[in-house]
Structure formats: structure tokens, C-alpha cells
Coordinates of C-alpha atoms in Angstrom, one line a residue:
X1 CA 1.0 -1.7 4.0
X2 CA 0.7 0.4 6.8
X3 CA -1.2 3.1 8.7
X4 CA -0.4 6.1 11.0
X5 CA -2.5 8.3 13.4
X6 CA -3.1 12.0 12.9
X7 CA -3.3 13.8 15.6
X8 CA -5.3 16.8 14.9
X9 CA -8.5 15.6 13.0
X10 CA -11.2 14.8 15.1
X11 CA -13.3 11.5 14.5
X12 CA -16.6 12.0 13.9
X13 CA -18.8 9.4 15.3
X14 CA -19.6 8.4 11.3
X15 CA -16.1 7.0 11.3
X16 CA -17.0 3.5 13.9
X17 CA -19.5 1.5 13.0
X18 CA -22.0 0.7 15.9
X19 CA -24.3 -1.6 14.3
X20 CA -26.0 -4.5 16.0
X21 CA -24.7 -8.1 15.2
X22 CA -24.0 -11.4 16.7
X23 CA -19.7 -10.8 16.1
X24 CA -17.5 -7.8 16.4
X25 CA -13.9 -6.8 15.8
X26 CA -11.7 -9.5 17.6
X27 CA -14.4 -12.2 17.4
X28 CA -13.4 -15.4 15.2
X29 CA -15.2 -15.7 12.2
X30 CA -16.6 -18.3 9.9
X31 CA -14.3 -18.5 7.0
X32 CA -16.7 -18.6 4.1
X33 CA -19.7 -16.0 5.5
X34 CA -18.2 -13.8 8.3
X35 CA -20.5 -11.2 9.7
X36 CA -19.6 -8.7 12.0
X37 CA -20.3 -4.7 11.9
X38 CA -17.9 -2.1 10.4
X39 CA -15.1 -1.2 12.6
X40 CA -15.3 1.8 10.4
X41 CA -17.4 3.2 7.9
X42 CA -15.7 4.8 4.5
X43 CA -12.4 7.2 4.7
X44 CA -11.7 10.4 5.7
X45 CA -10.2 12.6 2.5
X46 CA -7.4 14.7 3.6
X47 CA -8.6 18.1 0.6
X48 CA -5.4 20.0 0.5
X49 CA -7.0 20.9 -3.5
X50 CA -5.5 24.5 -4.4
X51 CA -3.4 24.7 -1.2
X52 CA 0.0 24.2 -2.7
X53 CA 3.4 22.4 -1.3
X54 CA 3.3 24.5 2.1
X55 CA 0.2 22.5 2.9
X56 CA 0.8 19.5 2.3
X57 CA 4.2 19.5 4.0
X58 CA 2.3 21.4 7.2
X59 CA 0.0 18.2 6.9
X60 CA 2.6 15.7 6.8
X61 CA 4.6 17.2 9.3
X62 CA 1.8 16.3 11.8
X63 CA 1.9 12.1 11.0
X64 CA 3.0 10.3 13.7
X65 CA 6.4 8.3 12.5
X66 CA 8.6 5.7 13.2
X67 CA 12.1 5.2 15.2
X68 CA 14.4 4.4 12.4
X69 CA 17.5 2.6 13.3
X70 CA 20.6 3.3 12.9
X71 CA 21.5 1.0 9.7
X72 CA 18.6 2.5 8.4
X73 CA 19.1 5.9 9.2
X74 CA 22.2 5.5 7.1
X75 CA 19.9 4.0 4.2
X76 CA 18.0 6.7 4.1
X77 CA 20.7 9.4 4.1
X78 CA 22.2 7.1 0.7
X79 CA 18.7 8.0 -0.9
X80 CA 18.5 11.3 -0.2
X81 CA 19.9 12.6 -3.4
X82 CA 18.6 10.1 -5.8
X83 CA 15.5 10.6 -4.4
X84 CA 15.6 14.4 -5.7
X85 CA 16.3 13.0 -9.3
X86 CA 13.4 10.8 -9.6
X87 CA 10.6 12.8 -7.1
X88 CA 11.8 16.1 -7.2
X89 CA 8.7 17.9 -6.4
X90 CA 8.0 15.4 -3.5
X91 CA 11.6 15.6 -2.5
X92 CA 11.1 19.4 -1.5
X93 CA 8.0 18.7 -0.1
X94 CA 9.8 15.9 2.4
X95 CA 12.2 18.9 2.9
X96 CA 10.3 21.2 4.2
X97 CA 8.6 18.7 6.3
X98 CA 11.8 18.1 8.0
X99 CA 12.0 21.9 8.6
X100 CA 8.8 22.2 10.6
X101 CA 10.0 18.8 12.4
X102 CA 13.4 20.1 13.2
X103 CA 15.1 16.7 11.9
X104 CA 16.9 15.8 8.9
X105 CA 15.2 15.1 6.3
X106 CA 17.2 11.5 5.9
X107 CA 15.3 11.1 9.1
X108 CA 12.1 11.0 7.9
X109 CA 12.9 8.6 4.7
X110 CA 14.1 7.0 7.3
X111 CA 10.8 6.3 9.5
X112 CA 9.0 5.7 6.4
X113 CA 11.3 2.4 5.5
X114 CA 11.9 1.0 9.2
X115 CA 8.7 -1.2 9.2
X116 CA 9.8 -2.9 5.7
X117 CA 13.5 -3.5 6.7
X118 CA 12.5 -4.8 9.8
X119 CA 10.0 -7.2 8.6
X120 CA 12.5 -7.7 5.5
X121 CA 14.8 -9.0 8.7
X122 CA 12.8 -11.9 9.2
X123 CA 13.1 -13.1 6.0
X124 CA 16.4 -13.2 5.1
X125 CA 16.9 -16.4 6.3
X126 CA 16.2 -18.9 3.6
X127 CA 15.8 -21.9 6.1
X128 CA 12.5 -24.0 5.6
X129 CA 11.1 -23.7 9.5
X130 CA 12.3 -20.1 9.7
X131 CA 10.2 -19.0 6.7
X132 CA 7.1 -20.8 7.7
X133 CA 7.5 -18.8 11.3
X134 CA 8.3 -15.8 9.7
X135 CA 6.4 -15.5 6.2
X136 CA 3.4 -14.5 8.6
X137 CA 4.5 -11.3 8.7
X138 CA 3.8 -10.2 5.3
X139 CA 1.1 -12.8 4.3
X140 CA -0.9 -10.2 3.4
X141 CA -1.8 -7.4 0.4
X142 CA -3.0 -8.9 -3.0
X143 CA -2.5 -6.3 -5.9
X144 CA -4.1 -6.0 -9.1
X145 CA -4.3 -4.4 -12.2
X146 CA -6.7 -4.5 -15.3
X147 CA -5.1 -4.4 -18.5
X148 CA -6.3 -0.8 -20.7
X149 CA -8.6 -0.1 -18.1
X150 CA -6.5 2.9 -16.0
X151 CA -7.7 0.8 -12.8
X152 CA -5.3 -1.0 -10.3
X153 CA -6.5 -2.3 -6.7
X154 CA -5.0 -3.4 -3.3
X155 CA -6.5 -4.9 -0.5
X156 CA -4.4 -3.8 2.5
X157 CA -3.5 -6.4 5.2
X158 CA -2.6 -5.8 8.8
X159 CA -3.2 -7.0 12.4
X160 CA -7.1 -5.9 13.2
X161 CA -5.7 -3.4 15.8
X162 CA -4.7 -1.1 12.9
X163 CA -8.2 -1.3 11.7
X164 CA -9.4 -0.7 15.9
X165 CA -7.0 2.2 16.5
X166 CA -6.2 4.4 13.3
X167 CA -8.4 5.8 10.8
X168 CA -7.9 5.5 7.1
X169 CA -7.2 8.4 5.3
X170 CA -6.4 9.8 1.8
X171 CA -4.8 12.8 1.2
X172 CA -6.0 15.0 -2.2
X173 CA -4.0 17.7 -3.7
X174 CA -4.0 19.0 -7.6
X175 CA -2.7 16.2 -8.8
X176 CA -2.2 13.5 -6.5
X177 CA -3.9 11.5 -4.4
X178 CA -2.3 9.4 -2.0
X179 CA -2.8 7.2 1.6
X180 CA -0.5 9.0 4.3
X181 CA 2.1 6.5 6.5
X182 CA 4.1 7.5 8.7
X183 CA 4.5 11.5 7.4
X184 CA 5.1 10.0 3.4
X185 CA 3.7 9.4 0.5
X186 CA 2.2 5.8 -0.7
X187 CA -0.5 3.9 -2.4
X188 CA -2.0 6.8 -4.6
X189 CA -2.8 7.9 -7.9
X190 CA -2.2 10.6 -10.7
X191 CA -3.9 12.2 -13.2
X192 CA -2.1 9.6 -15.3
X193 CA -0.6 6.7 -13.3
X194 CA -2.2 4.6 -10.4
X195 CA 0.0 2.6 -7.7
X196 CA -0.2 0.1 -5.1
X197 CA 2.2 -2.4 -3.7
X198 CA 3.4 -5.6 -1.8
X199 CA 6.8 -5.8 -0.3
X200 CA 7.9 -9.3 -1.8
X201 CA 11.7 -9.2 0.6
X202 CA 14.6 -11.2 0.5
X203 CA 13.0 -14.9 -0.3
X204 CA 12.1 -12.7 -3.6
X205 CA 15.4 -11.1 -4.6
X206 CA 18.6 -9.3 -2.8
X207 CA 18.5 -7.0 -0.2
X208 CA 20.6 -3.6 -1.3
X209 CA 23.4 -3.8 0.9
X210 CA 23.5 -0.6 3.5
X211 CA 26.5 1.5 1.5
X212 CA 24.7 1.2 -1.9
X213 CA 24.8 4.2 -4.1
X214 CA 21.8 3.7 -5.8
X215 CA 18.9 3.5 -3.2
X216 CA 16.0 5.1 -3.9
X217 CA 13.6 5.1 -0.6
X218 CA 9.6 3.3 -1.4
X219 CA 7.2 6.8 -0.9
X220 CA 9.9 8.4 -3.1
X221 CA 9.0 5.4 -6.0
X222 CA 5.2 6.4 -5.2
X223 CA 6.2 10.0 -5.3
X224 CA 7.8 9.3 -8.7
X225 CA 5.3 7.3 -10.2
X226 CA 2.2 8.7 -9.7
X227 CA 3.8 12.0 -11.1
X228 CA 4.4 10.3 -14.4
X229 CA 2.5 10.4 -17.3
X230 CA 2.7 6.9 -18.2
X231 CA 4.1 3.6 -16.9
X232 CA 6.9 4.1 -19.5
X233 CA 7.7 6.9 -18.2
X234 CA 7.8 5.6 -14.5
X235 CA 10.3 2.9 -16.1
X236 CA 12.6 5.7 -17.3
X237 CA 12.6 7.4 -13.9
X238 CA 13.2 4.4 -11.8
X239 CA 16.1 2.7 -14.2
X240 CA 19.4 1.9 -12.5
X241 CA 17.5 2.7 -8.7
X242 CA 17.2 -0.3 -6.1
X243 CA 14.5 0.5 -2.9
X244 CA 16.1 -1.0 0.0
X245 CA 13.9 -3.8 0.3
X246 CA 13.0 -5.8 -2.3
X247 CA 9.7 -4.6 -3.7
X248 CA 6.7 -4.5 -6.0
X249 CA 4.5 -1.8 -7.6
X250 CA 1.1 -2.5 -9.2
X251 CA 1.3 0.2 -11.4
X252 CA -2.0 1.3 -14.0
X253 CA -2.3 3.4 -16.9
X254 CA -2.4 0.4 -19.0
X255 CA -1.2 -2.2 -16.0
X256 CA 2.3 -4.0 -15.2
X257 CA 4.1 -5.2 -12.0
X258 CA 7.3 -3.0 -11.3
X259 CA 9.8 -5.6 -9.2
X260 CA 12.5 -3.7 -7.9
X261 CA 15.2 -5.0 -5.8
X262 CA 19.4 -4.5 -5.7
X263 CA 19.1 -7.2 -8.6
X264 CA 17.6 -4.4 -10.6
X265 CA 14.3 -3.4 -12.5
X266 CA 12.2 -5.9 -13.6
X267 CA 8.7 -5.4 -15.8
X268 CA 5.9 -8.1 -15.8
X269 CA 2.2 -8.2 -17.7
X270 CA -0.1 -10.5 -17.7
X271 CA -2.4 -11.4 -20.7
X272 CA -5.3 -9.5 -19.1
X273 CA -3.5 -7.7 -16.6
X274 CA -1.6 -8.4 -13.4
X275 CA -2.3 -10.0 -10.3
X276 CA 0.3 -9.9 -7.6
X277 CA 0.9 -10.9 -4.2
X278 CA 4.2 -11.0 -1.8
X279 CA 6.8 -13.2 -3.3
X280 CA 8.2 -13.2 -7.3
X281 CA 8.0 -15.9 -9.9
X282 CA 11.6 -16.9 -9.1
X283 CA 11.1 -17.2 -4.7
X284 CA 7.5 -19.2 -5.9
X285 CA 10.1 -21.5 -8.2
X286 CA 12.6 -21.7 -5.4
X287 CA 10.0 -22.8 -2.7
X288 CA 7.8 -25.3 -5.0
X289 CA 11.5 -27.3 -5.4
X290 CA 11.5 -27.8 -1.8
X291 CA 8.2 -28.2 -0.9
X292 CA 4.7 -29.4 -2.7
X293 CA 2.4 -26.3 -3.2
X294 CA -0.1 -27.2 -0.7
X295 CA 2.3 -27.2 2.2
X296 CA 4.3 -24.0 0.7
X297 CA 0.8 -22.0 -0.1
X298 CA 0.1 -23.1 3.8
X299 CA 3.7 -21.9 5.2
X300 CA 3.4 -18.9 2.8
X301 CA 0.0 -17.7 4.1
X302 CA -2.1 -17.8 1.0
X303 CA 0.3 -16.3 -0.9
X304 CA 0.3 -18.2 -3.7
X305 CA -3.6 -19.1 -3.4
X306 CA -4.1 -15.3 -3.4
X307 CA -1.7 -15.0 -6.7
X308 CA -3.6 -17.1 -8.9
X309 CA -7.1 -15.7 -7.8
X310 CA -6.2 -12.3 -8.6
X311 CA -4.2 -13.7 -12.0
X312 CA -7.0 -16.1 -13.3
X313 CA -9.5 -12.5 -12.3
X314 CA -7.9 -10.4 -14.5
X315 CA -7.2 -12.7 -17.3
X316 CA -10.8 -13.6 -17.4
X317 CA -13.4 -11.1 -16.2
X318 CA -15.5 -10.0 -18.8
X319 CA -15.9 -6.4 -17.8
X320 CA -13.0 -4.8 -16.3
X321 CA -14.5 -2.0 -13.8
X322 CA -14.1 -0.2 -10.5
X323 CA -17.8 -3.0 -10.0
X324 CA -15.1 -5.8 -11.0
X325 CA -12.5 -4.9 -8.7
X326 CA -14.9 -4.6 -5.7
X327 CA -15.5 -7.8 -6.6
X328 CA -12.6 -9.6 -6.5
X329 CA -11.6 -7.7 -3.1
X330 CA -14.4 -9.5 -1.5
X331 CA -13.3 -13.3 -3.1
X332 CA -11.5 -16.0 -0.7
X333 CA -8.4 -16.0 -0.4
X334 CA -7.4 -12.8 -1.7
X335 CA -9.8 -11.3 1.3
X336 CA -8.3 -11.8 4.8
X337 CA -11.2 -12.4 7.5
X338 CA -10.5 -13.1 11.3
X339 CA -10.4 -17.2 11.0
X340 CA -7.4 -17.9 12.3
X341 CA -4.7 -15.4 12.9
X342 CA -5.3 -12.2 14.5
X343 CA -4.3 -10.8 10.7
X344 CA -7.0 -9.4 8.6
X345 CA -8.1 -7.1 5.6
X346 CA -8.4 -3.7 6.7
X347 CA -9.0 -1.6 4.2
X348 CA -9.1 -1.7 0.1
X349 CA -8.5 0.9 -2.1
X350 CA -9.1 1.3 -5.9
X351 CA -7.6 4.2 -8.4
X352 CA -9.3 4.3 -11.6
X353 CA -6.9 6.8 -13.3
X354 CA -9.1 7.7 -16.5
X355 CA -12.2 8.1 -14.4
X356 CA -9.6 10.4 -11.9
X357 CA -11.5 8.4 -8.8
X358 CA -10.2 6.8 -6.0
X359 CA -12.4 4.6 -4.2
X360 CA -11.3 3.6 -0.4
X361 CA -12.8 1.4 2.0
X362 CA -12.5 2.2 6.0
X363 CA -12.8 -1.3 6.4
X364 CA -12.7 -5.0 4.9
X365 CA -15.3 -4.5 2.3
X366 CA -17.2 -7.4 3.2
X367 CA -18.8 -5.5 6.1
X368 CA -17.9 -1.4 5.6
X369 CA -18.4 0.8 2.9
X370 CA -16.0 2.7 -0.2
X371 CA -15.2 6.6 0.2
X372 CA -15.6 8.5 -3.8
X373 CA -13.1 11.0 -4.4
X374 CA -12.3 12.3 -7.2
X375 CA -10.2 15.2 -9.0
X376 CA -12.8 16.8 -10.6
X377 CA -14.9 17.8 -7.4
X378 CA -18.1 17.5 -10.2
X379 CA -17.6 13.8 -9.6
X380 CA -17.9 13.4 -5.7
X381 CA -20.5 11.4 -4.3
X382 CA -19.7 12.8 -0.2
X383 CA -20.9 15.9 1.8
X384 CA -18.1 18.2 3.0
X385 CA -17.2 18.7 6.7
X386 CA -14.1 21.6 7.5
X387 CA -12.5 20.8 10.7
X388 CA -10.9 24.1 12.4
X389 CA -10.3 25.3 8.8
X390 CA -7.3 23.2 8.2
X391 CA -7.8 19.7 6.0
X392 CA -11.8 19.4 4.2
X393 CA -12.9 15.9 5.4
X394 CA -15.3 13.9 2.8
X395 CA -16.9 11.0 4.0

């Protein structure tokens, strides 16, 4: 859900687009057939192959990061421990990134959930007008998941000046690949297990109160799950854990939606597979009892609109490929062009675990391009460019 700036990569000029057309970034767009140039043209891979923990760590520790608060700070130092049991070899990792930082390491969980509880703020509030002000500010991120396929999907929402102002990247190790935020581990995949998310928040299910036991912070459930051999054995890990805010993971080998919130663990499938967006079967039953579903799916920015897209996609496509999922990532309304709020589609990213490919756009698809990357370097479709020797970049 979000994206943070690196500070010692240089751009090359392959990253912006500069093509000629009648709209750029910014501009309003016609809702059914925007045009405008790329903003930015594939991803840059992170290739830390064969480099080992030190690496990754040294890379991490230069992500720009939040200022947690304090409530959250003490969230984070809650999770510290139970984040060990079910990440263990990213919990090291996030230690000796607080090392070269010279903080805590609770500090760093901490940056990595501040954006989530804040916006989690605004929900809590179940009144009517302060839901249709405030459900805004995750209207965004459709996830889906193809059922026996290995291949789950995300299109990533944010305001445009993410898109303007920060590069996407994807960091590559052995076994893991994974989109850096704020100096942590999130959307990735495995060798086994794909992930991508949607933070579905308090109209959705509890809030963990700040003294909980249990908590478990969300780049430690990446961390967790896309070192697991299968969703099953996610499950196992992430029993009897709440994240802080309530949440949902798209997960792939075979495909489910992983709901977890302080009212526990909850599993759902679909038919075909699993199309989610940011609120849970019981908020959507909750909200339809107050309101008919075209004023809530209005109020609740597409959410529900984008829900049954992805849902009716999965249960129907006839061939269920990385070609299908580009697909539905360009279909209204699960893709976010500039019409009316400055809040748009920024990127999409695809992990097709039995291929061992990720495919990431720098962009909304509609007008950029997807990055290849794939385990087995056999497989990659991209030149290579090494910048001062530290991190390969393949565009």
C-alpha cells in the first residue's frame, strides 16, 4: 500500500516516461479511455541473489522511514518477540538493520505500521457521514488470486504523487522477493507462497487494543508467509497472532484470503479463487443494512464495485494466467485513473509462484509497462545495469 524513496540508487532516465501526448500526470482523465504517458516505465529490481542477510539488512537500512508515535511505538515493542516466532529469519534481519540505524529495533516495526494505524484512525468511527469522509483514504488496492494457478495479483492505490516522486522497486534475494516500504518487508513472493494485501480496518473487524500480547506487526506476516511452503503452513504460523490493524492477505499457492484482526484468524476461498478489496463480508453486511448498495459502493469508493469485478474474474475466466491477471488490472473499477480524486493506480504487481516470476508495473498498466524477474536468472527478460557495485538494477 505504500512506497518509500531510496536514497542511493540513481534514476536512470529509462525510469520517467517522456512521451508525447495530449494529458500528463495530474491532468483529469476520461473515465472509460484515459491516455496519458508513463510517469514511469517498468521497476527497478533490487538483486541482492547470493549476497546473504548482511545485504539485505545494509539495503534496508538505507529506506527512508516513518515517525512512529508513541502508541505505536509501544505496538511495536508488543510484537517484537512474536514476531521472532513466526519470521525468524526476517526478524534477525530487521535486527541488524536496527544496528546499522542505531535505533531499536521496535522502532523500525514501528515506522513500518504508522501509516496503517493512522489511517485505521479514521475509521474507527462507525458514524454514517464520518465513513463517507473518511473511507477515501483506503478506497483503493483490489487483490486477487486464481485458484491452482500459484498466481495472486494487486493493483496498488495511492495519491499520484507517490507515482511522481518515488520509484517502484523490488527487492530479490535467494528466496524471496519482495516490494521495500519504509525499510520492511511487504507484497512479495516465495519459492512456494505469493502475497499481497488490503488493509480492510476497523469498519471490518476490532482494532487489537495497544497492551495486547499477541500482536504480530504486517511485514513480519509477509516475512512469515512468503517463507512458508504452503498456505497451510502460513495458517499454522499465523494462529493465535492479531496484526494491529485489521487486515487481509491475498495469499497463492493454491489461493485464499487471510483476514486477520484481534477477532482472530479467519480463511476464505472462493469457487475459482479470491477476489478481495478493503472491507470484509461482515462490514459489507453491516453497511448494506444502513444504506442501499449504490449509495454505500459510492461512500465506500468502489469498494464493493471493485469486489465483485475481481470475484465474478476469477470465478469465470477461462484461462487463469499472468495474460489473465494483466487483464483484469486494466478492467474499470478495479483500475483507479485520475477522474475524480487526485487518487489513482500506481503500480500493479503479479507473483506467479510456480513459474518463480514476479511481474511489476512502474506504473498504472493502462499506460507503462511490467518489469520480469524471476528466481531462476534463465528466465529474465531485462538487461543488467550495476550501480557503484552495490544493488544489480533490471529494468
Amino acid at each position: 500500500m505504500k512506497k518509500s524513496i531510496l536514497n542511493i540508487v540513481i534514476l536512470s532516465a529509462l525510469s520517467f516516461g517522456a512521451v508525447a501526448a495530449d494529458n500528463v500526470a495530474g491532468d483529469k482523465l476520461d473515465y472509460w479511455n484515459p491516455e496519458r504517458p508513463a510517469v514511469q516505465l517498468g521497476a527497478e529490481v533490487i538483486d541482492l541473489t547470493g549476497k546473504g542477510p548482511e545485504a539485505i539488512a545494509l539495503f534496508l537500512a538505507t529506506v527512508d522511514r516513518l515517525q512512529a508515535d508513541d502508541e505505536v511505538l509501544q505496538i511495536a515493542k508488543n510484537a517484537v518477540e512474536n514476531n521472532k516466532k513466526i519470521a525468524p529469519e526476517y526478524a534477525k534481519i530487521m535486527e541488524r538493520q536496527a544496528q546499522i540505524r542505531g535505533v531499536e529495533v521496535h522502532e523500525l516495526y514501528a515506522a513500518l505500521l504508522q501509516m496503517d494505524w493512522s489511517v485505521n484512525k479514521l475509521l474507527a468511527e462507525a458514524d454514517k457521514k464520518l465513513m463517507a469522509e473518511n473511507f477515501t483514504k483506503i478506497r483503493g488496492c483490489t487483490t486477487i488470486a486464481f485458484n491452482d494457478s500459484g498466481i495472486v495479483a494487486q493493483s496498488n492505490d495511492l495519491g499520484i504523487s507517490q507515482l511522481q516522486e518515488f520509484p517502484t522497486r523490488i527487492v530479490k534475494t535467494d528466496d524471496v522477493m519482495f516490494i521495500p516500504t519504509d525499510g520492511g518487508h511487504f507484497q512479495g513472493m516465495g519459492r512456494h507462497v505469493g502475497a499481497v494485501l488490503n488493509i480492510i480496518g476497523e469498519p471490518s473487524a476490532k482494532t487489537a487494543s495497544v497492551d495486547a500480547d499477541n500482536l504480530v506487526t504486517i511485514d513480519a506476516v509477509f516475512a512469515a508467509i512468503t517463507h512458508s511452503k504452503s498456505i497451510e503452513d502460513a495458517i499454522s504460523k499465523l494462529q493465535g497472532y492479531t496484526t494491529p490493524v485489521a487486515m487481509n492477505f491475498t495469499v497463492a499457492d493454491d489461493s485464499a484470503a487471510l483476514e486477520i484482526s484481534a477477532e482472530g484468524l479467519v480463511v476464505v476461498r472462493g469457487a475459482g479463487g479470491i477476489g478481495h478489496a478493503n472491507h470484509n463480508a461482515a462490514m459489507k453486511k453491516r453497511i448494506l443494512g444502513m444504506m442501499p448498495i449504490t449509495e454505500a459502493n459510492e461512500i465506500f469508493a468502489d469498494s464493493f464495485a471493485r469486489e465483485a469485478a475481481a470475484q465474478n474474474f476469477v470465478d469465470f475466466a477461462k484461462e487463469k494466467t499472468v495474460d489473465g491477471m494483466k487483464y483484469i488490472l486494466n478492467q474499470k473499477p478495479i483500475n483507479i485513473t485520475l477522474y475524480d480524486k487526485d487518487f489513482v493506480t500506481v503500480e500493479t504487481m503479479i507473483f506467479d509462484t510456480k513459474k518463480g516470476c514476479a511481474h511489476i508495473s512502474g506504473d498504472n498498466p493502462l499506460f507503462g509497462e511490467y518489469s520480469q524477474v524471476c528466481f531462476d536468472y534463465g528466465l529474465l527478460s531485462s538487461s543488467l545495469l550495476s550501480i557503484a557495485g552495490f544493488p544489480t538494477l533490471i529494468r
